[in-house]
């Protein structure tokens, strides 16, 4: 998505790009700017995880840590875009950044052998990605690339601590109420989502649904995905896995249906969320006797992670 946006920035003649971000867009804009030779100004809320901040500074971007939440950062950026004439990826370049994420939908169809899944569950922040995955699938269908058409149901996933989109869907509301985010799922902590209406519309017209999960369930979701699939996801992925579990318990998926769970971020970026919650390492001496003694303890005899 950022590759699309910066290609357009170059075409429009910008030499400076910028974005407001909960951390992942920050990493990507910084990296693509380094490669493309743009000056970059990245605006983030002050309380983001270290991994995301380091992963942005590394590429030589100017990082502005704003003393406020994402929605305040974004409002500042809208004003700055007007004043300085920079290319803000998520503001004045938003249509290109948004449409870039259709590639997520293209890749789902391709990796399923040119089929559309029955259900897709997507973590929502500003609400763009969910509608673009749906758009991508439908574009491929119009091109005749999808066997059996698209009857995919789309599901929005959020944390209870920031759930303007899922709350509106679950209460059948026409308008969503902005919230003040309070969750460890910082990547998707947007209280006033720019594309919230588009996300609601996508869920409704596809026949999907929405749900949200507690902080504890987010950690459980991260652990479940690690234990069962060998994938370490960040907190947004924990939200999506646990929402998928809730939707399954509500009987929304048949056993033979294809369900795609969008895991959108790497767990190394949000290590703070799981520190102290994953059990402990088992210390031994570098000799077989010590190993033998350890293997005979109750914890290691069970044969599953301690
Ligand atoms: C890890 C992760 N997943 C999903 C999203 C959702 O994106 P959108 O703003 O398009 O709803 C974001 C957005 O920042 C994100 O960082």
CSV table of C-alpha atoms and ligand atoms in Angstrom, one decimal:
chain,number,residue,atom,x,y,z
A,1,UNK,CA,0.0,0.0,0.0
A,2,UNK,CA,2.8,2.4,0.8
A,3,UNK,CA,4.6,1.5,-2.5
A,4,UNK,CA,1.4,2.7,-4.3
A,5,UNK,CA,1.2,5.9,-2.3
A,6,UNK,CA,4.9,6.8,-2.8
A,7,UNK,CA,4.8,6.0,-6.5
A,8,UNK,CA,2.0,8.6,-6.7
A,9,UNK,CA,3.9,11.0,-4.5
A,10,UNK,CA,6.8,10.9,-7.1
A,11,UNK,CA,4.4,11.3,-10.0
A,12,UNK,CA,2.8,14.4,-8.3
A,13,UNK,CA,6.3,15.9,-7.8
A,14,UNK,CA,6.6,15.7,-4.0
A,15,UNK,CA,10.0,15.4,-2.4
A,16,UNK,CA,8.7,15.1,1.2
A,17,UNK,CA,6.3,12.4,2.5
A,18,UNK,CA,4.7,12.1,5.9
A,19,UNK,CA,2.1,10.1,7.8
A,20,UNK,CA,0.2,9.8,11.1
A,21,UNK,CA,0.6,6.2,12.3
A,22,UNK,CA,0.0,3.8,15.1
A,23,UNK,CA,3.4,2.3,14.2
A,24,UNK,CA,3.2,-0.1,11.3
A,25,UNK,CA,2.5,2.5,8.6
A,26,UNK,CA,5.3,4.5,10.2
A,27,UNK,CA,7.8,1.6,9.6
A,28,UNK,CA,6.7,1.2,6.1
A,29,UNK,CA,6.7,4.8,5.1
A,30,UNK,CA,10.1,5.3,6.6
A,31,UNK,CA,11.5,2.2,4.8
A,32,UNK,CA,10.0,3.1,1.4
A,33,UNK,CA,11.2,6.8,1.8
A,34,UNK,CA,14.7,5.6,2.4
A,35,UNK,CA,14.6,3.5,-0.7
A,36,UNK,CA,12.9,6.1,-2.8
A,37,UNK,CA,15.0,9.1,-1.7
A,38,UNK,CA,12.2,11.1,-0.1
A,39,UNK,CA,12.5,13.2,3.1
A,40,UNK,CA,10.1,11.7,5.6
A,41,UNK,CA,8.3,13.1,8.7
A,42,UNK,CA,6.6,10.4,10.7
A,43,UNK,CA,4.1,11.4,13.4
A,44,UNK,CA,3.3,8.8,16.1
A,45,UNK,CA,1.5,8.8,19.5
A,46,UNK,CA,4.2,9.1,22.3
A,47,UNK,CA,3.4,5.8,23.9
A,48,UNK,CA,4.1,3.4,21.1
A,49,UNK,CA,6.1,0.1,21.6
A,50,UNK,CA,9.9,0.3,21.3
A,51,UNK,CA,10.0,-2.1,18.4
A,52,UNK,CA,7.9,0.1,16.2
A,53,UNK,CA,9.8,3.3,17.1
A,54,UNK,CA,13.2,1.6,16.4
A,55,UNK,CA,11.9,0.2,13.2
A,56,UNK,CA,11.1,3.7,12.0
A,57,UNK,CA,14.2,5.5,13.3
A,58,UNK,CA,16.4,2.9,11.6
A,59,UNK,CA,15.5,4.1,8.2
A,60,UNK,CA,16.6,7.7,8.9
A,61,UNK,CA,13.1,9.2,9.1
A,62,UNK,CA,12.3,12.2,11.2
A,63,UNK,CA,10.1,10.8,13.9
A,64,UNK,CA,7.8,13.2,15.8
A,65,UNK,CA,6.4,11.7,19.0
A,66,UNK,CA,3.2,13.6,19.7
A,67,UNK,CA,1.9,13.9,23.3
A,68,UNK,CA,-1.6,12.7,22.5
A,69,UNK,CA,-3.5,9.7,21.1
A,70,UNK,CA,-3.6,8.7,17.4
A,71,UNK,CA,-6.7,10.8,16.7
A,72,UNK,CA,-4.9,13.9,18.1
A,73,UNK,CA,-1.9,13.0,16.0
A,74,UNK,CA,-4.0,12.6,12.9
A,75,UNK,CA,-5.7,16.0,13.5
A,76,UNK,CA,-2.4,17.7,13.8
A,77,UNK,CA,-1.2,16.0,10.6
A,78,UNK,CA,-4.3,17.3,8.7
A,79,UNK,CA,-3.4,20.8,9.7
A,80,UNK,CA,0.3,20.3,8.9
A,81,UNK,CA,-0.5,18.9,5.5
A,82,UNK,CA,-2.3,22.1,4.7
A,83,UNK,CA,0.5,24.3,5.9
A,84,UNK,CA,3.6,22.5,4.6
A,85,UNK,CA,2.3,20.9,1.4
A,86,UNK,CA,3.8,17.5,2.2
A,87,UNK,CA,2.4,14.2,0.8
A,88,UNK,CA,0.7,12.6,3.8
A,89,UNK,CA,0.3,8.9,3.0
A,90,UNK,CA,-2.9,8.5,5.1
A,91,UNK,CA,-4.4,11.9,4.3
A,92,UNK,CA,-3.9,13.5,0.9
A,93,UNK,CA,-2.6,10.3,-0.6
A,94,UNK,CA,-5.2,8.2,1.2
A,95,UNK,CA,-7.0,6.9,-2.0
A,96,UNK,CA,-3.7,5.4,-3.3
A,97,UNK,CA,-2.6,4.1,0.0
A,98,UNK,CA,-6.0,2.5,0.5
A,99,UNK,CA,-6.2,0.9,-2.9
A,100,UNK,CA,-2.7,-0.5,-2.5
A,101,UNK,CA,-4.1,-2.8,0.2
A,102,UNK,CA,-6.4,-4.5,-2.3
A,103,UNK,CA,-3.3,-6.6,-3.0
A,104,UNK,CA,-4.1,-8.4,0.3
A,105,UNK,CA,-7.4,-9.6,-1.3
A,106,UNK,CA,-5.6,-10.5,-4.5
A,107,UNK,CA,-3.1,-12.7,-2.5
A,108,UNK,CA,-5.8,-14.4,-0.6
A,109,UNK,CA,-7.5,-15.5,-3.8
A,110,UNK,CA,-4.2,-16.5,-5.4
A,111,UNK,CA,-3.1,-18.5,-2.4
A,112,UNK,CA,-6.4,-20.4,-2.2
A,113,UNK,CA,-5.9,-21.6,-5.8
A,114,UNK,CA,-8.0,-18.8,-7.4
A,115,UNK,CA,-11.0,-19.2,-5.0
A,116,UNK,CA,-12.6,-16.7,-2.6
A,117,UNK,CA,-12.9,-17.8,1.0
A,118,UNK,CA,-16.2,-18.1,2.7
A,119,UNK,CA,-15.2,-15.8,5.6
A,120,UNK,CA,-12.5,-13.2,6.2
A,121,UNK,CA,-11.8,-11.7,9.7
A,122,UNK,CA,-9.9,-8.4,9.6
A,123,UNK,CA,-8.5,-6.2,12.5
A,124,UNK,CA,-9.9,-2.7,12.1
A,125,UNK,CA,-8.2,0.6,13.0
A,126,UNK,CA,-9.1,3.4,10.5
A,127,UNK,CA,-11.4,0.8,8.8
A,128,UNK,CA,-9.7,0.9,5.3
A,129,UNK,CA,-8.1,-2.6,5.0
A,130,UNK,CA,-11.3,-4.6,5.5
A,131,UNK,CA,-13.1,-2.8,2.6
A,132,UNK,CA,-10.0,-3.0,0.4
A,133,UNK,CA,-9.6,-6.8,0.8
A,134,UNK,CA,-13.3,-7.1,-0.2
A,135,UNK,CA,-12.8,-4.8,-3.2
A,136,UNK,CA,-9.7,-6.8,-4.3
A,137,UNK,CA,-11.6,-10.1,-4.2
A,138,UNK,CA,-14.5,-8.6,-6.2
A,139,UNK,CA,-12.1,-7.0,-8.8
A,140,UNK,CA,-10.5,-10.4,-9.4
A,141,UNK,CA,-14.0,-11.9,-9.8
A,142,UNK,CA,-15.0,-9.2,-12.4
A,143,UNK,CA,-11.8,-10.1,-14.3
A,144,UNK,CA,-13.0,-13.8,-14.3
A,145,UNK,CA,-10.0,-14.9,-12.2
A,146,UNK,CA,-12.1,-16.5,-9.3
A,147,UNK,CA,-13.6,-19.9,-9.5
A,148,UNK,CA,-17.2,-19.9,-8.2
A,149,UNK,CA,-17.5,-16.1,-7.6
A,150,UNK,CA,-17.3,-14.2,-4.4
A,151,UNK,CA,-19.8,-14.8,-1.6
A,152,UNK,CA,-17.3,-14.0,1.1
A,153,UNK,CA,-18.6,-12.6,4.4
A,154,UNK,CA,-16.3,-10.0,6.0
A,155,UNK,CA,-15.9,-9.6,9.8
A,156,UNK,CA,-14.5,-6.7,11.7
A,157,UNK,CA,-12.3,-7.4,14.8
A,158,UNK,CA,-11.4,-4.8,17.4
A,159,UNK,CA,-10.3,-4.6,21.1
A,160,UNK,CA,-13.0,-3.8,23.6
A,161,UNK,CA,-10.8,-0.9,24.6
A,162,UNK,CA,-11.2,0.7,21.2
A,163,UNK,CA,-14.3,-0.6,19.4
A,164,UNK,CA,-16.1,2.2,17.5
A,165,UNK,CA,-16.6,0.0,14.4
A,166,UNK,CA,-17.6,-3.3,16.0
A,167,UNK,CA,-19.9,-1.5,18.5
A,168,UNK,CA,-21.8,0.3,15.7
A,169,UNK,CA,-22.2,-3.0,13.8
A,170,UNK,CA,-23.3,-5.0,16.8
A,171,UNK,CA,-25.9,-2.4,17.8
A,172,UNK,CA,-27.1,-1.9,14.2
A,173,UNK,CA,-26.3,1.8,14.5
A,174,UNK,CA,-26.2,4.1,11.5
A,175,UNK,CA,-23.5,6.3,13.0
A,176,UNK,CA,-20.5,5.3,15.0
A,177,UNK,CA,-19.5,7.0,18.3
A,178,UNK,CA,-15.8,8.0,18.5
A,179,UNK,CA,-14.0,6.5,21.5
A,180,UNK,CA,-10.9,7.4,23.6
A,181,UNK,CA,-8.7,4.3,23.0
A,182,UNK,CA,-7.4,2.3,26.0
A,183,UNK,CA,-5.9,-1.1,24.9
A,184,UNK,CA,-2.7,-2.9,24.5
A,185,UNK,CA,-3.6,-3.4,20.8
A,186,UNK,CA,-2.1,0.0,20.0
A,187,UNK,CA,-1.7,-0.7,16.3
A,188,UNK,CA,-5.5,-0.6,15.9
A,189,UNK,CA,-6.2,1.9,18.6
A,190,UNK,CA,-8.1,4.5,16.5
A,191,UNK,CA,-11.1,6.0,18.2
A,192,UNK,CA,-12.4,8.1,15.3
A,193,UNK,CA,-11.8,5.9,12.2
A,194,UNK,CA,-11.6,7.8,8.9
A,195,UNK,CA,-13.0,4.9,6.9
A,196,UNK,CA,-15.4,3.6,9.7
A,197,UNK,CA,-18.5,4.0,7.5
A,198,UNK,CA,-16.8,2.1,4.7
A,199,UNK,CA,-15.9,-0.8,7.1
A,200,UNK,CA,-19.5,-0.9,8.4
A,201,UNK,CA,-20.9,-0.9,4.9
A,202,UNK,CA,-18.5,-3.7,3.8
A,203,UNK,CA,-19.5,-5.9,6.7
A,204,UNK,CA,-23.2,-5.3,6.2
A,205,UNK,CA,-23.3,-5.8,2.4
A,206,UNK,CA,-21.2,-9.0,2.6
A,207,UNK,CA,-23.4,-10.5,5.3
A,208,UNK,CA,-20.7,-10.7,7.9
A,209,UNK,CA,-20.5,-9.5,11.5
A,210,UNK,CA,-18.2,-8.0,14.1
A,211,UNK,CA,-16.9,-8.6,17.6
A,212,UNK,CA,-14.4,-7.3,20.1
A,213,UNK,CA,-12.3,-8.9,22.8
A,214,UNK,CA,-10.8,-8.1,26.2
A,215,UNK,CA,-7.1,-7.4,26.9
A,216,UNK,CA,-6.8,-10.9,28.4
A,217,UNK,CA,-8.3,-12.5,25.3
A,218,UNK,CA,-5.8,-10.6,23.1
A,219,UNK,CA,-2.9,-12.3,24.9
A,220,UNK,CA,-4.7,-15.6,24.7
A,221,UNK,CA,-5.1,-15.1,21.0
A,222,UNK,CA,-1.4,-14.4,20.5
A,223,UNK,CA,-0.5,-17.5,22.5
A,224,UNK,CA,-3.0,-19.7,20.7
A,225,UNK,CA,-1.7,-18.8,17.3
A,226,UNK,CA,1.9,-19.4,18.4
A,227,UNK,CA,1.1,-22.8,19.9
A,228,UNK,CA,-1.0,-24.1,17.1
A,229,UNK,CA,0.5,-22.5,14.0
A,230,UNK,CA,4.0,-21.4,14.9
A,231,UNK,CA,3.3,-17.8,14.1
A,232,UNK,CA,4.2,-14.9,16.5
A,233,UNK,CA,1.8,-12.1,15.9
A,234,UNK,CA,1.5,-8.7,17.5
A,235,UNK,CA,-1.5,-7.6,19.6
A,236,UNK,CA,-3.7,-6.8,16.5
A,237,UNK,CA,-3.3,-10.5,15.5
A,238,UNK,CA,-4.2,-11.5,19.0
A,239,UNK,CA,-7.4,-9.5,18.6
A,240,UNK,CA,-8.2,-11.2,15.3
A,241,UNK,CA,-7.6,-14.7,16.5
A,242,UNK,CA,-9.7,-14.3,19.6
A,243,UNK,CA,-12.5,-12.6,17.7
A,244,UNK,CA,-12.4,-15.6,15.2
A,245,UNK,CA,-12.8,-17.9,18.2
A,246,UNK,CA,-15.8,-16.0,19.4
A,247,UNK,CA,-17.4,-16.0,16.0
A,248,UNK,CA,-16.8,-19.7,15.7
A,249,UNK,CA,-18.5,-20.3,19.1
A,250,UNK,CA,-21.5,-18.3,17.8
A,251,UNK,CA,-21.8,-20.9,15.0
A,252,UNK,CA,-21.0,-18.5,12.2
A,253,UNK,CA,-18.7,-20.9,10.3
A,254,UNK,CA,-19.6,-24.4,9.0
A,255,UNK,CA,-16.9,-27.1,9.4
A,256,UNK,CA,-16.2,-27.4,5.7
A,257,UNK,CA,-16.0,-23.6,5.0
A,258,UNK,CA,-12.8,-21.7,4.4
A,259,UNK,CA,-12.1,-19.0,7.0
A,260,UNK,CA,-9.2,-16.6,6.5
A,261,UNK,CA,-7.9,-14.8,9.6
A,262,UNK,CA,-5.9,-11.7,8.6
A,263,UNK,CA,-2.7,-11.7,10.7
A,264,UNK,CA,-1.3,-8.3,9.9
A,265,UNK,CA,1.6,-7.7,12.2
A,266,UNK,CA,4.7,-9.3,13.7
A,267,UNK,CA,4.9,-10.1,17.4
A,268,UNK,CA,8.4,-8.8,17.8
A,269,UNK,CA,7.0,-5.3,17.4
A,270,UNK,CA,4.8,-5.5,20.5
A,271,UNK,CA,6.9,-7.6,22.9
A,272,UNK,CA,5.9,-5.4,25.8
A,273,UNK,CA,2.4,-6.9,25.7
A,274,UNK,CA,3.6,-10.5,26.4
A,275,UNK,CA,6.6,-10.0,28.6
A,276,UNK,CA,6.1,-12.1,31.8
A,277,UNK,CA,3.1,-13.8,30.4
A,278,UNK,CA,4.6,-16.7,28.4
A,279,UNK,CA,6.1,-18.8,31.1
A,280,UNK,CA,9.8,-19.1,31.9
A,281,UNK,CA,12.9,-20.6,30.5
A,282,UNK,CA,14.4,-23.6,32.5
A,283,UNK,CA,18.0,-23.0,33.6
A,284,UNK,CA,20.4,-26.0,33.6
A,285,UNK,CA,24.2,-26.6,33.7
A,286,UNK,CA,26.1,-27.6,30.5
A,287,UNK,CA,26.2,-31.3,31.4
A,288,UNK,CA,24.0,-34.3,30.9
A,289,UNK,CA,23.4,-34.9,34.6
A,290,UNK,CA,21.9,-31.5,34.9
A,291,UNK,CA,19.8,-32.1,31.8
A,292,UNK,CA,18.7,-35.5,33.1
A,293,UNK,CA,17.6,-34.0,36.4
A,294,UNK,CA,15.7,-31.3,34.6
A,295,UNK,CA,13.9,-33.7,32.4
A,296,UNK,CA,12.7,-35.6,35.5
A,297,UNK,CA,11.1,-32.6,37.0
A,298,UNK,CA,7.3,-32.3,36.9
A,299,UNK,CA,7.3,-29.4,34.6
A,300,UNK,CA,9.4,-30.9,31.9
A,301,UNK,CA,8.0,-34.4,32.2
A,302,UNK,CA,4.7,-33.0,30.9
A,303,UNK,CA,6.5,-32.4,27.6
A,304,UNK,CA,4.7,-29.1,26.8
A,305,UNK,CA,6.1,-25.6,27.2
A,306,UNK,CA,6.7,-24.6,30.8
B,1,LIG,C1,-1.3,-4.5,12.5
B,1,LIG,C2,-2.4,-3.7,11.9
B,1,LIG,N1,-3.5,-4.4,11.5
B,1,LIG,C3,-4.5,-3.9,10.9
B,1,LIG,C4,-4.6,-2.5,10.7
B,1,LIG,C5,-5.9,-2.0,10.2
B,1,LIG,O1,-5.8,-1.0,9.3
B,1,LIG,P1,-7.0,0.0,8.9
B,1,LIG,O2,-6.6,1.3,9.4
B,1,LIG,O3,-7.0,-0.1,7.4
B,1,LIG,O4,-8.3,-0.5,9.5
B,1,LIG,C6,-3.5,-1.7,11.1
B,1,LIG,C7,-3.5,-0.3,11.0
B,1,LIG,O5,-2.7,0.5,11.5
B,1,LIG,C8,-2.4,-2.3,11.7
B,1,LIG,O6,-1.3,-1.7,12.2
